[in-house]
XYZ file of C-alpha atoms in Angstrom:
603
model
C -28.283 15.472 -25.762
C -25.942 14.661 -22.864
C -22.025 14.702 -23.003
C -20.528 11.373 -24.111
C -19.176 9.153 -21.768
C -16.100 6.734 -22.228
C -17.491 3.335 -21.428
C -14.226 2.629 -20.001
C -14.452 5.479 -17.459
C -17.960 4.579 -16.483
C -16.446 1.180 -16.093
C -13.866 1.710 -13.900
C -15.044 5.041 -12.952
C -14.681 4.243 -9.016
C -11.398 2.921 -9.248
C -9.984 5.637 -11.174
C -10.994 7.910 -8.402
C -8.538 6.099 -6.043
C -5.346 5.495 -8.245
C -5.768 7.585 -11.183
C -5.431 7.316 -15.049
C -1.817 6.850 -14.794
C -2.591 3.699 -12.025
C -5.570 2.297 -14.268
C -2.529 2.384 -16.969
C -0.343 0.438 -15.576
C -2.938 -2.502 -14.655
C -4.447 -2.208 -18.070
C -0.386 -3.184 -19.450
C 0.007 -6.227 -16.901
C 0.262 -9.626 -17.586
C -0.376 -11.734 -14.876
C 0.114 -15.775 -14.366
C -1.788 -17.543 -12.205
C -0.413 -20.823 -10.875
C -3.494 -23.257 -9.659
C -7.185 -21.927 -10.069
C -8.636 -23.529 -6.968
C -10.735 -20.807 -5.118
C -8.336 -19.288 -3.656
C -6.289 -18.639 -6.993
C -9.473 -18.142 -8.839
C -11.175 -15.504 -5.629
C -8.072 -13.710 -6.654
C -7.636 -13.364 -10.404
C -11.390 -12.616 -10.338
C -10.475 -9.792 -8.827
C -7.926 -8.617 -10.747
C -9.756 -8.861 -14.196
C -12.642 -6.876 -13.002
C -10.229 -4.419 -12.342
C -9.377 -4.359 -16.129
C -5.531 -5.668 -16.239
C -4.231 -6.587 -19.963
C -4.508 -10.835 -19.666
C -3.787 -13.562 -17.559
C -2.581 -17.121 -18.030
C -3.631 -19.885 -15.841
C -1.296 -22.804 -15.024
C -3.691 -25.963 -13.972
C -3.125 -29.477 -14.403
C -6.374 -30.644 -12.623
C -9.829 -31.557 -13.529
C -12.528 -30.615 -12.440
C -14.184 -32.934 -9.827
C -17.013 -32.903 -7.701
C -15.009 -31.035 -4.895
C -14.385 -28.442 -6.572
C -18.458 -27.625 -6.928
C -18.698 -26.766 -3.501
C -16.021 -24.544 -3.270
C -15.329 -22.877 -6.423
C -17.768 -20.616 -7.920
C -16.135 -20.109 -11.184
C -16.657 -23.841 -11.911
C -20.275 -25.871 -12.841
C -21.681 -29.028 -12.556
C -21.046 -29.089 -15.990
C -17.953 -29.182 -16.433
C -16.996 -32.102 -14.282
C -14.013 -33.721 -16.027
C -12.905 -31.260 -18.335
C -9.890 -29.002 -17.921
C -10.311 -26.900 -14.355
C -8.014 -24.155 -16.264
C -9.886 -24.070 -19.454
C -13.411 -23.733 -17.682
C -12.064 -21.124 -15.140
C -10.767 -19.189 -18.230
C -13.818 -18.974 -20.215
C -16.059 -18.122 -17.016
C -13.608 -15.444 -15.863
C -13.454 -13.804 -19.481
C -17.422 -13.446 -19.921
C -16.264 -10.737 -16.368
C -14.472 -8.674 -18.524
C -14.360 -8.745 -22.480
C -11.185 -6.415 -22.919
C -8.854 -8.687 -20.748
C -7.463 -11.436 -22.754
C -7.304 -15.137 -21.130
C -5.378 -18.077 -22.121
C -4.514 -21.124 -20.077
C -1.916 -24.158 -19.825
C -3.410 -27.668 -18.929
C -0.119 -28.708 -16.674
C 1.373 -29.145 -13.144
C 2.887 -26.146 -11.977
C 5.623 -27.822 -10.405
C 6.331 -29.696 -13.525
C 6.661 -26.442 -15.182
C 8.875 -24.502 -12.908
C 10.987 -27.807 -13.015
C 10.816 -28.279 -16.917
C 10.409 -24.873 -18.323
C 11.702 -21.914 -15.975
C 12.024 -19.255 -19.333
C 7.872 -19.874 -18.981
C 7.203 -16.639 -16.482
C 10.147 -14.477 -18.422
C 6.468 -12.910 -20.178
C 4.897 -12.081 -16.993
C 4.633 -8.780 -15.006
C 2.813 -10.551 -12.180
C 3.077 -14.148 -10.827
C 0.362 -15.389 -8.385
C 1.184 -18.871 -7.125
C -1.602 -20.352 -5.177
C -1.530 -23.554 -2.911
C 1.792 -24.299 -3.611
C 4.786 -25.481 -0.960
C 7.416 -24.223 0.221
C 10.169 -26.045 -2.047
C 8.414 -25.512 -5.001
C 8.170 -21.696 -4.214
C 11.853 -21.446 -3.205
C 12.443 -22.750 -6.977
C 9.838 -20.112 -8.307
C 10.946 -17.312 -6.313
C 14.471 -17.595 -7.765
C 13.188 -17.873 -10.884
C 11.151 -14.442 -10.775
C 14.307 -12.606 -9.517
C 16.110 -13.684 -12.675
C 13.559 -12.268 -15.024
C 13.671 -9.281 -13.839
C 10.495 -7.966 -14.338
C 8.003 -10.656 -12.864
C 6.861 -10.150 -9.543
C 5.877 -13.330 -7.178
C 3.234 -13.148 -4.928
C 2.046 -16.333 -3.197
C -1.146 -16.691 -1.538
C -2.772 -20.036 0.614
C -5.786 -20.598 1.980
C -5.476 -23.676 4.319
C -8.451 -24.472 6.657
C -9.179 -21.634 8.427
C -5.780 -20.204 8.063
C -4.780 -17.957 5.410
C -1.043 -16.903 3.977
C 0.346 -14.071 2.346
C 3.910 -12.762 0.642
C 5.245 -10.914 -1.653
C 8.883 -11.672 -3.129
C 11.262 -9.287 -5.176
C 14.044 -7.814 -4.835
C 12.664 -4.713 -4.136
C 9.179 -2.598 -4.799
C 9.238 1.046 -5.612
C 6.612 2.939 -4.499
C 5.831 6.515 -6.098
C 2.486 7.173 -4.414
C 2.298 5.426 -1.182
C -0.525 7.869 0.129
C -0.061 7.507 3.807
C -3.687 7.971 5.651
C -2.625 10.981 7.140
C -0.146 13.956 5.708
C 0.601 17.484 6.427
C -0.168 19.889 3.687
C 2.903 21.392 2.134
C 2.484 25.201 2.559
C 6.056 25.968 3.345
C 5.103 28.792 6.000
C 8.138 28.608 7.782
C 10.116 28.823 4.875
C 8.652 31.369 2.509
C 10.156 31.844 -1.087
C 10.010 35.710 -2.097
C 6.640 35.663 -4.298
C 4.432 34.068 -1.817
C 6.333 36.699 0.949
C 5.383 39.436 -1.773
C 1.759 38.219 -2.256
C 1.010 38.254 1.394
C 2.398 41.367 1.691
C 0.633 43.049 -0.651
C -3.086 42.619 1.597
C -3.618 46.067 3.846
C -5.463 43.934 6.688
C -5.637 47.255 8.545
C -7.806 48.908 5.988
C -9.204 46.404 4.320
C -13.341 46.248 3.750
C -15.632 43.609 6.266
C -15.855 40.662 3.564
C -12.224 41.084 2.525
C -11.165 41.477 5.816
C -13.046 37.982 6.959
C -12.172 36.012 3.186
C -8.448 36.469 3.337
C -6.861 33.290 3.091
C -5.158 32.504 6.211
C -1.728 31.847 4.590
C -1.466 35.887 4.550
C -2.911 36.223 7.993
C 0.096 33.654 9.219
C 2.646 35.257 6.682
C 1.632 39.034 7.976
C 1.333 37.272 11.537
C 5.257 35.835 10.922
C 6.825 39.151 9.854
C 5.490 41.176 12.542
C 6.766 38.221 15.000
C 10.135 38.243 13.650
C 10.877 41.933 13.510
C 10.032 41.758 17.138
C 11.829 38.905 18.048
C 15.403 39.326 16.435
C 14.174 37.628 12.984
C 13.399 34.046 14.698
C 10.039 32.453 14.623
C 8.301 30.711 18.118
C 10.489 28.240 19.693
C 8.922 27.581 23.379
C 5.585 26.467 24.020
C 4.767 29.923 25.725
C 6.339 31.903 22.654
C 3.734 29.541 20.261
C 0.707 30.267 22.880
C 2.095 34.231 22.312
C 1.779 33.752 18.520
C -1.573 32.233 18.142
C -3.005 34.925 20.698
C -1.742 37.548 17.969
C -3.252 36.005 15.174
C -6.654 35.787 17.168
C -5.621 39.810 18.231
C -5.569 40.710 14.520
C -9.326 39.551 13.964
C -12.180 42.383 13.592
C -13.933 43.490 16.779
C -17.316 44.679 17.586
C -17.729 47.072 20.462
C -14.641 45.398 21.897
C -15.926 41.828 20.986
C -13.682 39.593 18.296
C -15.859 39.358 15.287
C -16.071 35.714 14.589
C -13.810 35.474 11.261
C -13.301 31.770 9.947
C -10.703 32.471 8.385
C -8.924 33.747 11.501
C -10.328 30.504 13.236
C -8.224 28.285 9.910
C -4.851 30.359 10.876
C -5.117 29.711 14.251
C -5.389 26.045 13.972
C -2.625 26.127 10.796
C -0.387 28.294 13.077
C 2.155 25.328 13.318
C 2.789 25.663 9.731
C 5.117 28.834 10.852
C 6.746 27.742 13.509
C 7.158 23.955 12.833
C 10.684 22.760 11.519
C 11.018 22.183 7.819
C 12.353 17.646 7.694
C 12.417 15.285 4.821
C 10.595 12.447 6.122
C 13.206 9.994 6.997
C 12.084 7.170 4.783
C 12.920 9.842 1.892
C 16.042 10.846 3.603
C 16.740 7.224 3.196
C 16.106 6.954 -0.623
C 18.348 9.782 -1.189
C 21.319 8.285 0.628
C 20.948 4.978 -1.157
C 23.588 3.472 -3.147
C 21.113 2.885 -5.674
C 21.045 6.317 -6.443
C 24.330 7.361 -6.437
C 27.699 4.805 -6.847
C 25.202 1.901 -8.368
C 23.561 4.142 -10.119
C 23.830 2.495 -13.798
C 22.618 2.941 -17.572
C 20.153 -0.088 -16.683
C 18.774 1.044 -12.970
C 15.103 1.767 -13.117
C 13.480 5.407 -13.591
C 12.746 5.832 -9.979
C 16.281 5.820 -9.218
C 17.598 8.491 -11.780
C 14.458 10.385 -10.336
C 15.862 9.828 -6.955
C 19.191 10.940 -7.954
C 17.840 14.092 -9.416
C 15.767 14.982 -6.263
C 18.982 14.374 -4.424
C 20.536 17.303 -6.512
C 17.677 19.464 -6.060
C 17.710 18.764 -2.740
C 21.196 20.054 -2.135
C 21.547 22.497 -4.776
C 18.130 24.687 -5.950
C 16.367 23.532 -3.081
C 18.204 24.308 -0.017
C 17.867 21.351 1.635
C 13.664 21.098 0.915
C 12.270 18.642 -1.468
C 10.003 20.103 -4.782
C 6.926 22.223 -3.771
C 4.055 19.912 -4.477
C 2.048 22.997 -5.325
C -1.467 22.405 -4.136
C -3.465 24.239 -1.375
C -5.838 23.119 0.634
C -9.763 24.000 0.605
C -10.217 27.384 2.702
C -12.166 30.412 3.528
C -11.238 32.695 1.012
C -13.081 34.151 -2.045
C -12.935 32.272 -5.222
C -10.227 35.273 -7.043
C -8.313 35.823 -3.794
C -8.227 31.313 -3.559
C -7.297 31.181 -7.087
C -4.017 33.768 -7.124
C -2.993 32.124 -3.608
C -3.077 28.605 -5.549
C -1.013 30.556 -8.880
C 1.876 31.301 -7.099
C 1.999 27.895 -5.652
C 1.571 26.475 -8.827
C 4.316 29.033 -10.593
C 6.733 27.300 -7.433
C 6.114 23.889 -8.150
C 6.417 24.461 -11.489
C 9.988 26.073 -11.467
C 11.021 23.505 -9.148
C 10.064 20.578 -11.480
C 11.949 22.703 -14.154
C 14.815 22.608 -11.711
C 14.493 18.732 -11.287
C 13.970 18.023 -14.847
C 17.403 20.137 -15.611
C 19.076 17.609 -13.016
C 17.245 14.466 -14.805
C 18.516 15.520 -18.815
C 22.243 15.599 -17.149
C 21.905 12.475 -15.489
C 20.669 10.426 -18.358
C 23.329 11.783 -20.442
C 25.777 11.025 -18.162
C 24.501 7.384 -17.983
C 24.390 7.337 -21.626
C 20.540 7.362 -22.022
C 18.425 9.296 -24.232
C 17.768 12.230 -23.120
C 13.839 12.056 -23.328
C 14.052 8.597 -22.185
C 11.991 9.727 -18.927
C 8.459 11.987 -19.697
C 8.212 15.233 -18.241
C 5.069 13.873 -16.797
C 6.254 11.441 -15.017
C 8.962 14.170 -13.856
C 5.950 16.185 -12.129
C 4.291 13.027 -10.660
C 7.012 12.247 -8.714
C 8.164 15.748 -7.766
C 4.367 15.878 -6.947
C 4.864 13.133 -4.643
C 8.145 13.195 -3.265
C 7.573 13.149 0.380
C 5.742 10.164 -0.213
C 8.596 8.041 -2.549
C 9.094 4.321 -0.761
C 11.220 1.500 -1.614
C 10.338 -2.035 0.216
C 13.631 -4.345 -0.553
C 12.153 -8.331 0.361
C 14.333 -10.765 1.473
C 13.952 -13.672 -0.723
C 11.865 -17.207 0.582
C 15.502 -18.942 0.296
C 16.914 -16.171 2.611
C 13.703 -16.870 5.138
C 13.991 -21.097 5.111
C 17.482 -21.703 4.959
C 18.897 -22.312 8.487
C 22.015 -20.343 7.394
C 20.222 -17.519 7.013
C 16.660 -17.584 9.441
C 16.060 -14.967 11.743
C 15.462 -16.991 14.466
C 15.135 -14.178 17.017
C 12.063 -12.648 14.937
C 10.275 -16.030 14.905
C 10.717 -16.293 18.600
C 9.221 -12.898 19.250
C 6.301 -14.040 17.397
C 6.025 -17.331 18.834
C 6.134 -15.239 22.395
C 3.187 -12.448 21.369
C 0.670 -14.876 20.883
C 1.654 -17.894 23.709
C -0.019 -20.996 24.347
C -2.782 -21.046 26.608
C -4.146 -17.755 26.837
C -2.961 -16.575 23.713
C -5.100 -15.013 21.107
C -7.928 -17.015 20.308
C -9.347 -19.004 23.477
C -12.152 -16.733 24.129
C -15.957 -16.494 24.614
C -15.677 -18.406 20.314
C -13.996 -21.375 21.667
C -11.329 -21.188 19.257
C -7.883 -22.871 20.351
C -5.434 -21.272 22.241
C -3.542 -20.236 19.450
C -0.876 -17.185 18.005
C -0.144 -16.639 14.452
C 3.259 -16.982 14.516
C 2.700 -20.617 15.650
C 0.373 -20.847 12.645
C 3.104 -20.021 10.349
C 5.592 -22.579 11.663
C 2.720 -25.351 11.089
C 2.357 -24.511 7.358
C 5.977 -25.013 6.778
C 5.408 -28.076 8.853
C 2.605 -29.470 6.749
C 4.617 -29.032 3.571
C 7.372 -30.801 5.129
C 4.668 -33.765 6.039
C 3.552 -33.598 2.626
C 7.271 -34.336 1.568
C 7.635 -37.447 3.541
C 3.887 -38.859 3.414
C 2.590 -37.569 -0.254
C -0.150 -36.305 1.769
C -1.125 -33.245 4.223
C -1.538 -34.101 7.463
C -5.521 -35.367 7.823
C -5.878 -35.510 4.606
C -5.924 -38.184 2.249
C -3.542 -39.931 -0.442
C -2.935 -36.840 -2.876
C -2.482 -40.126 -5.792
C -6.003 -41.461 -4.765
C -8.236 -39.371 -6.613
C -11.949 -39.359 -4.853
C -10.833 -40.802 -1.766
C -12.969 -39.872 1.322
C -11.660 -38.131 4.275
C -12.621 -41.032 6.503
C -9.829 -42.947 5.077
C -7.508 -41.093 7.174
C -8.192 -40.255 11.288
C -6.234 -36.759 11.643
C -5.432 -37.634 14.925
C -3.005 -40.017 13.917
C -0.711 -37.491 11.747
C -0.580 -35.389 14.755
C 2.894 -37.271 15.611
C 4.496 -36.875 12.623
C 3.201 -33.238 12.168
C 4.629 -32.478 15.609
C 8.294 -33.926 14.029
C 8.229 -31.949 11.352
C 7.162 -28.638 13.418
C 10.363 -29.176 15.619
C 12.530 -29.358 12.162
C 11.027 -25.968 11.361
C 11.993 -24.666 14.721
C 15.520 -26.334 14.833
C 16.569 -24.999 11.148
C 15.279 -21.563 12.821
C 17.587 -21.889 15.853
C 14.309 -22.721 18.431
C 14.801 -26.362 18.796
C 16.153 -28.200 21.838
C 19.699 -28.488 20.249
C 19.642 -25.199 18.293
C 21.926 -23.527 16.270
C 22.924 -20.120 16.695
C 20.388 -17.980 14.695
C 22.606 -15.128 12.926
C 20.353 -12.537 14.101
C 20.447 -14.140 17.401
C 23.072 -12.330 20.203
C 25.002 -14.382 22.808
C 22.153 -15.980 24.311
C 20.698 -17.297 20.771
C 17.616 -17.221 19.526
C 15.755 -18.389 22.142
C 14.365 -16.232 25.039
C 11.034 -15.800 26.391
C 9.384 -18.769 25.179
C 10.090 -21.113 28.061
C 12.171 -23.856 28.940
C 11.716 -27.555 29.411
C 8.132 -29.166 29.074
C 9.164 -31.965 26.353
C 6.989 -33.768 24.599
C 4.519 -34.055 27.204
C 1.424 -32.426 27.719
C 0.829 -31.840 23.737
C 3.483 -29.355 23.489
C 6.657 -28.694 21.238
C 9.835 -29.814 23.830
C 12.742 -27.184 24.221
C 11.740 -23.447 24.243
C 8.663 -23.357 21.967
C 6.539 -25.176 24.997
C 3.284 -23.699 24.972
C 3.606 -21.576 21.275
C 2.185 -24.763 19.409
C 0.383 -26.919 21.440
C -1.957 -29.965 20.934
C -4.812 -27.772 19.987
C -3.189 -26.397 17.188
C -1.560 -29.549 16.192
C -4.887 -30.773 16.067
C -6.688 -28.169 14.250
C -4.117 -28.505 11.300
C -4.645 -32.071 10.829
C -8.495 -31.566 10.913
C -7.978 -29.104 8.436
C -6.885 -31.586 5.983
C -5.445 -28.776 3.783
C -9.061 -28.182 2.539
C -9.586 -24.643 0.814
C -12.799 -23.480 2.661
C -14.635 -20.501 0.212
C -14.689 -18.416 2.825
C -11.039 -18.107 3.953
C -10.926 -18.493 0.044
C -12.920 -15.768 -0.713
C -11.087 -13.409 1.889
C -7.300 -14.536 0.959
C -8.690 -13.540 -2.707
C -9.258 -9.909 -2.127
C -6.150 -9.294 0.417
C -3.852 -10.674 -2.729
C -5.714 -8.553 -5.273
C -5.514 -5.498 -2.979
C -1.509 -6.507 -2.985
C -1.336 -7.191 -6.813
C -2.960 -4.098 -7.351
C -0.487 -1.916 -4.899
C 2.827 -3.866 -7.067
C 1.422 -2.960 -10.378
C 0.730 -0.082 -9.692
C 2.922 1.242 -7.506
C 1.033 3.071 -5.460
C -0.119 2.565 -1.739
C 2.012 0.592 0.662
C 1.728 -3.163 0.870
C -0.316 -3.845 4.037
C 0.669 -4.309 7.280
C -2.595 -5.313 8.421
C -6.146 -5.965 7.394
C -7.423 -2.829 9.576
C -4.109 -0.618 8.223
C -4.525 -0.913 4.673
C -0.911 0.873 4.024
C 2.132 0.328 5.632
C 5.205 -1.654 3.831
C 5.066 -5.295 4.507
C 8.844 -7.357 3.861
C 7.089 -10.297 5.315
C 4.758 -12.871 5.734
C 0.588 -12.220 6.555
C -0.695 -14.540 8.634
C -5.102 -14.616 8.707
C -6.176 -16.293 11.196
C -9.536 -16.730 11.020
C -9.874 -18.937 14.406
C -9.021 -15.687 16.389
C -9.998 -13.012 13.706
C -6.295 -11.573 13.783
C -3.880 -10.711 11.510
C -0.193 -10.873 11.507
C 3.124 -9.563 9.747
C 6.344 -11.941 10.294
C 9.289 -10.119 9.294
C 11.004 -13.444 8.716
């Protein structure tokens, strides 16, 4: 008979593989709201509860209609007139039996209006298809609970929109694609010196010679360099060339011939280890300069920055200006005994060092008036584990971004400049309009605002006429209006004809490189955003008639689960983009599906 297995690790075997039990913890204790359960909202909770989180409430005051059948996989023919919220509910619990659903028939704007102590319950807030002044009201909201988290996603034709929003997200494994192992060869402590030299290379049999690990060949290589070179390690290029040619010099030979020794081959290509400088990544440097973790440092501030604080003291106190050993090795060619003492006294390292960090964290939460075990020892060794890798994203909030006090008209402009008019991204071989993605963010803003004055979005038709056919409305002739409202975008930013001075803006304003003149002729914006949106896209919005295609649906759904996922659990950085799955973003994502691109507006 076979071992047992946990159905819950078979379950999510895969996914504890990539953020751990610790991760798979944390999602299995979130609550999430969902605000509208269209397909894009309901692509992206679908997501989320096959990932096992605790439950999820969905917000929906619609029914469902026959639209929604060819768009929305989650609803049936059915169900046609019942609750869209109580038949996504039921379908997306038969996905996962331990996540618990529950649903509220109502508007969400009536709710964040009416009833703002609603989302004080929630870990996770995912507002789909929602405008801009609603989300303003919602994002302010979310900061004053202090524990939900806003992320708002929109699929809109064949344009999709992404962004976080709180105050700030603390990341404890960000896992960066690439890292350098941390074997502290330039800056030996005494047992690992001791260990390596304790090997007699010299006299040492064939297979021991040729399974040494190569962090005693450098070590041995090191010494010997230093007591010929005044105690310093390589500096030049020529000196480094001079050290790897002695580490090849102290392989084996055969009638004169180097033996060929992998492990030999390892040191050489580690060699850098020894003579490469010793530098907190500056992001880290960062964290431990904050405010946050030292004069704001209060009995309420979160774990991460007491951690912070304590790494800060290690940092200049046990540690000598180095961070905690993480205390892992990398696979090399060694035998397993010789591997296995080599990865003991890194271990023994790390281990005092977390000792040393934990002393620092007791004091601290005394100091603040805490209890004293408040914060695990385990959670002490995952983030001395991991403290190259500690990140802190700070978001500006969605007031912050619209208000024309406080727009950053200068980073719009760039954006509105990378992609251009004509020529821009987009007008290729696929026929797709001339087109850039920053341009595609100003026309979402500018369909909300059209949505404001009209009760409509642009092409589409009467949001109070329920069944109405698209014919009822030619897009073409919302392209004026749109066009008025795109220009209030850009003036509020600083980029209309009669700006104001964008704050971020210098002498000249916020308007450079995006050309002058052009006016309202020849389908373009007037001022200096001729040629960013043009006719084209002016055009393309209004066909779009704000329709939620399953496809851009479908896509926009796993992006915001990928982001839930990353805020919950605090791991991984929030994307940058699509093909760069972990780099901070503070801004806005832009898909744009036209021109298969993807964008970050740091707005």
């Amino acid at each position: 008979m076979g071992p047992v297995v946990d159905p819950k690790a078979k379950r999510y075997d895969r996914q504890l593989r990539i953020w751990g039990t610790h991760g798979q913890q944390r999602l299995e204790s979130c609550c999430i709201c969902l605000l509208n359960c269209g397909p894009t909202g309901s692509e992206t909770l679908k997501n989320l509860v096959l990932g096992g989180i605790a439950s999820f409430t969905i917000v929906d005051g619609q029914k469902v209609e026959a639209r929604d059948l060819g768009n929305n996989f989650l609803v049936s023919a059915s169900s046609l007139g019942e609750p869209r919220a109580k038949v996504v509910t039921e379908l997306l619990q038969e996905l996962n039996e331990s996540v618990s659903g529950s649903y509220v028939e109502e508007v969400p704007e009536v709710l964040i209006a009416d009833n703002p102590e609603f989302f004080q319950s929630f870990d996770l807030v995912i507002a789909t298809q929602m405008r801009e002044q609603d989300m303003t009201k919602l994002d302010d909201i979310c900061r004053a609970t202090g524990r939900a988290k806003l992320l708002i996603v929109r699929s809109y034709g064949l344009v999709g929109y992404l962004r976080a929003s709180l105050p700030e997200h603390r990341i404890v494994e960000s896992k960066p694609d690439s890292q350098l192992d941390d074997m502290r060869l330039n800056q030996p402590w005494p047992e690992l010196v001791a260990f390596a030299a304790s090997f007699d290379l010299a006299s040492a049999d064939d297979v021991t010679h040729a399974h040494t690990p190569y962090v005693v060949i450098l070590l041995q290589a090191a010494s010997a360099w230093r007591s010929a070179h005044g105690g310093r390690l390589p500096g030049t290029s020529a000196e480094k060339a001079a050290f790897k040619a002695s580490v090849n010099g102290m392989r084996r030979t055969a009638d004169g011939v180097p033996l060929q020794e992998e492990n030999f081959d390892e040191a050489a290509k580690a060699a850098f280890h020894v003579y490469g400088t010793y530098e907190i990544p500056k992001e880290v440097r960062g964290l431990l300069e904050d405010e946050a973790a030292g004069p704001r440092l209060r009995a309420d501030s979160d774990e991460f920055w007491v951690l912070v604080a304590a790494l800060r003291a290690f940092v200049e106190g046990e540690g000598q200006g180095t961070l905690p050993l993480e205390g892992s090795i990398p696979d090399m060619h060694a035998t397993t005994d010789l591997y296995l003492k080599l990865q003991a006294v890194y271990r023994e390292k790390a281990e005092r060092d977390t000792a040393a960090v934990e002393a620092h964290v007791r004091q601290i939460l005394g100091r603040l008036g805490r209890p004293a075990d408040s914060i695990s020892r385990e959670t002490i060794k995952l983030y001395c584990r991991h403290a190259r890798h500690l990140r802190c994203v700070r978001y500006r909030s969605l007031a912050e971004e619209c208000s024309p006090e406080t727009a950053r008209g200068e980073a719009l402009a760039a954006a509105l400049r990378a992609g251009g008019g004509s020529g821009g991204r987009g007008g290729g071989d696929l026929g797709a309009p001339p087109c850039c993605d920053g341009a595609l963010y100003v026309l979402l803003r500018a369909a909300d605002r059209f949505f404001a004055q009209t009760g409509r979005y642009p092409g589409a038709p009467a949001a109070l006429s329920p069944g109405a056919g698209a014919s009822e409305v030619d897009p073409a002739d919302d392209i004026p209006l749109l066009r008025q409202a795109a220009m209030q975008v850009l003036s509020d930013a600083g980029l209309g004809p009669n700006p104001r001075k964008s704050p971020d803006s210098g002498a000249g304003g916020g308007l450079g490189g995006l050309g002058g003149g052009g006016g309202a002729g020849g389908g373009s914006l007037p001022g200096t955003a001729a040629g960013a949106i043009n006719e084209d896209l002016l055009a393309e919005v209004c066909r779009a008639g704000a329709a939620e295609l399953h496809v851009v649906a479908a896509f926009m759904g796993g992006v915001a689960a990928q982001e839930a996922i990353k805020l919950v659990t605090r791991q991984f950085e929030a994307i940058k983009l699509v093909t760069r799955q972990f780099v901070p973003v503070a801004g806005t994502l832009i898909v744009n599906s036209m021109a298969a691109t993807t964008t970050v507006l740091e707005l």
